[in-house]
Coordinates of C-alpha atoms and ligand atoms in Angstrom, one line a residue:
M1 CA 31.2 43.5 -25.8
N2 CA 34.1 41.3 -26.9
E3 CA 35.4 41.2 -23.4
L4 CA 32.4 39.2 -22.3
S5 CA 33.0 36.5 -25.0
L6 CA 34.2 34.0 -22.4
I7 CA 30.7 34.1 -20.8
Y8 CA 29.0 33.6 -24.1
N9 CA 31.4 30.9 -25.2
R10 CA 30.6 28.6 -22.2
H11 CA 28.2 25.8 -23.1
S12 CA 27.2 22.7 -21.3
V13 CA 29.3 19.9 -22.9
R14 CA 28.0 16.4 -22.9
K15 CA 30.4 14.7 -25.2
F16 CA 34.2 14.5 -24.7
T17 CA 37.3 13.3 -26.6
N18 CA 39.6 10.8 -24.9
D19 CA 42.3 13.4 -24.4
P20 CA 43.7 13.4 -20.9
I21 CA 43.9 16.6 -18.8
P22 CA 47.2 17.5 -17.2
T23 CA 47.0 17.7 -13.4
E24 CA 48.4 21.3 -13.6
H25 CA 45.4 22.3 -15.7
I26 CA 43.0 20.7 -13.2
K27 CA 44.6 22.5 -10.4
E28 CA 44.4 25.8 -12.2
I29 CA 40.7 25.3 -12.8
I30 CA 40.0 24.4 -9.2
K31 CA 42.0 27.4 -8.1
A32 CA 39.9 29.6 -10.3
A33 CA 36.8 28.2 -8.6
T34 CA 38.2 29.2 -5.2
Y35 CA 38.5 32.8 -6.3
A36 CA 34.7 33.0 -6.3
P37 CA 33.1 35.2 -3.6
S38 CA 31.7 33.4 -0.5
G39 CA 29.7 34.7 2.4
K40 CA 32.1 35.7 5.2
N41 CA 34.8 34.2 3.0
V42 CA 33.9 30.8 4.4
Q43 CA 34.9 28.9 1.3
N44 CA 32.6 26.1 2.2
W45 CA 33.5 24.0 -0.9
H46 CA 35.6 20.9 -1.5
F47 CA 36.3 19.4 -4.9
V48 CA 36.9 15.7 -5.3
V49 CA 38.6 15.1 -8.6
I50 CA 38.3 11.6 -10.1
T51 CA 40.7 10.8 -13.0
D52 CA 40.4 7.0 -12.8
K53 CA 38.2 6.0 -15.8
N54 CA 37.1 2.8 -14.0
K55 CA 35.9 4.7 -11.0
I56 CA 34.0 7.2 -13.2
E57 CA 32.3 4.3 -14.9
E58 CA 31.5 2.7 -11.5
I59 CA 29.8 6.0 -10.4
A60 CA 27.7 5.9 -13.6
Q61 CA 26.7 2.4 -12.7
I62 CA 25.8 3.4 -9.2
V63 CA 23.4 6.0 -10.6
E64 CA 21.9 3.4 -13.0
K65 CA 21.4 1.0 -10.2
K66 CA 19.7 3.6 -8.0
N67 CA 17.6 4.7 -10.9
A68 CA 16.4 1.1 -11.4
Q69 CA 15.7 0.6 -7.7
L70 CA 13.6 3.8 -7.6
A71 CA 11.8 3.1 -10.9
E72 CA 10.9 -0.4 -9.6
Q73 CA 8.9 1.2 -6.8
L74 CA 6.8 3.3 -9.2
T75 CA 3.3 2.3 -10.1
D76 CA 2.7 5.1 -12.6
E77 CA 4.0 3.5 -15.8
N78 CA 4.5 6.8 -17.6
M79 CA 6.6 8.2 -14.8
K80 CA 8.6 5.0 -14.6
K81 CA 9.3 5.1 -18.4
N82 CA 10.4 8.7 -18.3
F83 CA 12.6 8.3 -15.2
T84 CA 14.3 5.2 -16.7
K85 CA 14.7 6.8 -20.1
F86 CA 16.4 9.9 -18.6
V87 CA 19.0 8.0 -16.7
R88 CA 21.4 8.5 -19.6
F89 CA 21.3 12.3 -18.9
S90 CA 22.2 11.5 -15.3
T91 CA 25.2 9.4 -16.4
L92 CA 26.5 11.4 -19.4
F93 CA 29.7 12.0 -17.4
R94 CA 30.8 8.4 -17.9
K95 CA 32.9 9.1 -21.0
A96 CA 34.7 12.1 -19.7
P97 CA 38.4 11.8 -18.7
V98 CA 37.8 13.7 -15.4
L99 CA 34.8 13.9 -13.1
I100 CA 34.7 16.6 -10.4
L101 CA 32.4 16.1 -7.4
V102 CA 31.5 19.3 -5.7
Y103 CA 30.9 19.0 -1.9
A104 CA 29.1 21.8 0.0
G105 CA 29.9 22.6 3.6
P106 CA 28.0 24.5 6.2
Y107 CA 27.5 28.2 6.4
T108 CA 25.4 30.0 9.0
P109 CA 23.4 32.9 7.6
T110 CA 23.9 36.2 9.4
G111 CA 21.1 36.8 11.8
L112 CA 20.2 33.1 12.4
D113 CA 21.5 33.0 15.9
V114 CA 19.7 36.3 16.6
L115 CA 16.4 34.9 15.4
Q116 CA 16.9 31.8 17.4
Q117 CA 17.7 33.8 20.5
I118 CA 14.6 35.8 20.3
N119 CA 12.4 32.8 19.5
A120 CA 11.4 34.1 16.1
S121 CA 8.7 32.3 14.3
N122 CA 9.4 29.3 12.0
E123 CA 8.2 31.5 9.1
E124 CA 10.8 34.2 9.9
I125 CA 13.6 31.6 10.1
H126 CA 12.4 29.9 6.9
T127 CA 12.5 33.3 5.1
L128 CA 16.1 33.7 6.3
L129 CA 17.2 30.2 5.3
R130 CA 15.4 30.1 1.9
P131 CA 18.0 32.0 -0.1
N132 CA 20.5 29.3 1.1
P133 CA 23.8 31.3 1.1
A134 CA 25.7 28.0 1.6
I135 CA 24.6 26.9 -1.8
Q136 CA 25.0 30.4 -3.3
N137 CA 28.7 30.1 -2.4
I138 CA 28.9 26.8 -4.3
G139 CA 27.1 28.2 -7.3
A140 CA 29.6 31.0 -7.6
A141 CA 32.6 28.7 -7.3
V142 CA 31.2 26.3 -9.9
Q143 CA 30.5 29.1 -12.4
N144 CA 34.1 30.2 -11.9
L145 CA 35.3 26.7 -12.5
M146 CA 33.3 26.4 -15.7
L147 CA 34.5 29.7 -17.1
A148 CA 38.1 28.8 -16.3
A149 CA 37.6 25.4 -18.0
T150 CA 36.2 27.2 -21.1
Q151 CA 39.0 29.6 -21.2
M152 CA 41.5 26.7 -21.2
G153 CA 39.7 24.8 -24.0
Y154 CA 37.8 22.3 -21.8
G155 CA 34.1 21.6 -21.4
T156 CA 31.9 20.9 -18.4
C157 CA 28.3 20.2 -17.6
W158 CA 26.7 21.2 -14.3
M159 CA 24.9 18.1 -13.1
T160 CA 22.4 17.6 -10.3
S161 CA 20.3 15.0 -12.0
S162 CA 22.3 12.2 -10.4
N163 CA 21.8 13.6 -6.9
Y164 CA 19.2 10.9 -6.2
A165 CA 22.2 8.6 -5.9
A166 CA 24.3 11.1 -3.9
K167 CA 24.4 8.9 -0.7
E168 CA 25.6 5.9 -2.7
I169 CA 28.1 8.0 -4.6
E170 CA 29.4 9.5 -1.4
S171 CA 30.0 6.2 0.2
F172 CA 31.7 4.8 -2.9
V173 CA 34.0 7.8 -3.1
G174 CA 34.7 7.7 0.6
F175 CA 35.5 11.4 1.0
E176 CA 34.4 12.7 4.4
K177 CA 34.5 16.2 5.9
E178 CA 32.3 17.2 8.8
G179 CA 29.1 18.8 7.6
Y180 CA 30.0 18.4 3.9
F181 CA 27.7 16.7 1.3
L182 CA 27.7 16.1 -2.4
S183 CA 25.9 18.9 -4.1
L184 CA 26.6 18.5 -7.8
L185 CA 29.1 17.0 -10.2
T186 CA 30.6 18.0 -13.5
P187 CA 32.5 16.1 -16.1
L188 CA 35.6 17.8 -17.4
G189 CA 37.2 17.1 -20.8
V190 CA 38.0 18.3 -24.3
P191 CA 34.6 18.9 -26.0
D192 CA 33.8 16.5 -28.8
G193 CA 31.5 18.0 -31.6
E194 CA 29.7 21.2 -32.1
L195 CA 28.9 23.4 -29.0
K196 CA 25.6 25.2 -28.6
S197 CA 23.2 26.3 -25.9
P198 CA 19.5 26.7 -25.7
S199 CA 18.1 30.2 -26.2
R200 CA 17.6 32.6 -23.3
K201 CA 14.5 34.4 -22.1
P202 CA 14.4 38.0 -23.4
I203 CA 15.9 40.6 -21.1
E204 CA 12.5 42.3 -20.7
E205 CA 11.1 39.1 -19.2
I206 CA 13.8 38.7 -16.5
M207 CA 14.8 42.2 -15.6
T208 CA 12.8 44.9 -13.9
I209 CA 14.2 48.4 -13.4
I210 CA 12.7 50.3 -10.6
Ligands
FMN1 C1 21.8 23.5 -11.1 C2 21.9 23.0 -12.5 C3 21.7 21.6 -12.7 C4 21.9 21.0 -13.9 N1 21.8 19.7 -14.1 C5 22.0 19.1 -15.3 C6 22.0 17.7 -15.4 O1 21.8 17.0 -14.5 N2 22.2 17.2 -16.7 C7 22.5 18.0 -17.7 O2 22.7 17.5 -18.8 N3 22.5 19.3 -17.6 C8 22.3 19.9 -16.4 N4 22.4 21.3 -16.3 C9 22.8 22.1 -17.4 C10 21.6 22.9 -18.0 O3 20.7 22.0 -18.7 C11 22.2 24.0 -18.9 O4 23.0 24.8 -18.2 C12 21.1 24.8 -19.6 O5 20.3 24.0 -20.4 C13 21.6 26.0 -20.4 O6 22.6 25.5 -21.3 P1 24.1 26.0 -21.3 O7 24.7 25.6 -20.1 O8 24.7 25.3 -22.5 O9 24.1 27.5 -21.5 C14 22.3 21.9 -15.0 C15 22.5 23.2 -14.8 C16 22.4 23.8 -13.5 C17 22.7 25.2 -13.3

């Protein structure tokens, strides 16, 4: 199964060297992301690439500030301690040479207009919306991005743990496109140190053949 080695060699990378990344490489990685499948080929993604180290640091500080503001309102001391402690996992991108913010745009699931037209129940509409194809498109693109980065010798880390500061990050970055919102971010850089991933659930647990 050597041909699948790219998949098995991708790891979440949380430490990076200071090596810069040529713009051509960044473009190649983003291009690979756009070759992911998307429902009705809507390509409802937008990638905001930040290469300014100061801006990356400022985004980390925005997350820290929001973390502190939220923690302050907690009365449960244990929850407060944990939330505060884990802020470093929400800001681990700060030392990377590049930060990619992934924005998600709208996508209307097939059948939604029909259900609305026939006054379908909220439950039926909820069942249609629950698989969230808009975000499935984003997931496909991000996985492509990460595999391309791996192939080119770079590391990434899918991050949603800073999303509680998404509004503040969005307004700092200033990127606007109708209906688009920040869905995740990933650092991009040359990995520093050994790479490994946690183990996976056994196939028998996660696969059912009928
Ligand atoms: C939707 C999603 C959100 C994630 N958010 C974070 C995050 O905020 N911080 C982090 O360090 N890793 C995050 N990860 C990475 C996972 O922890 C990682 O993929 C998982 O532990 C498996 O490790 P591997 O990527 O090395 O195979 C996220 C991954 C996904 C798919």
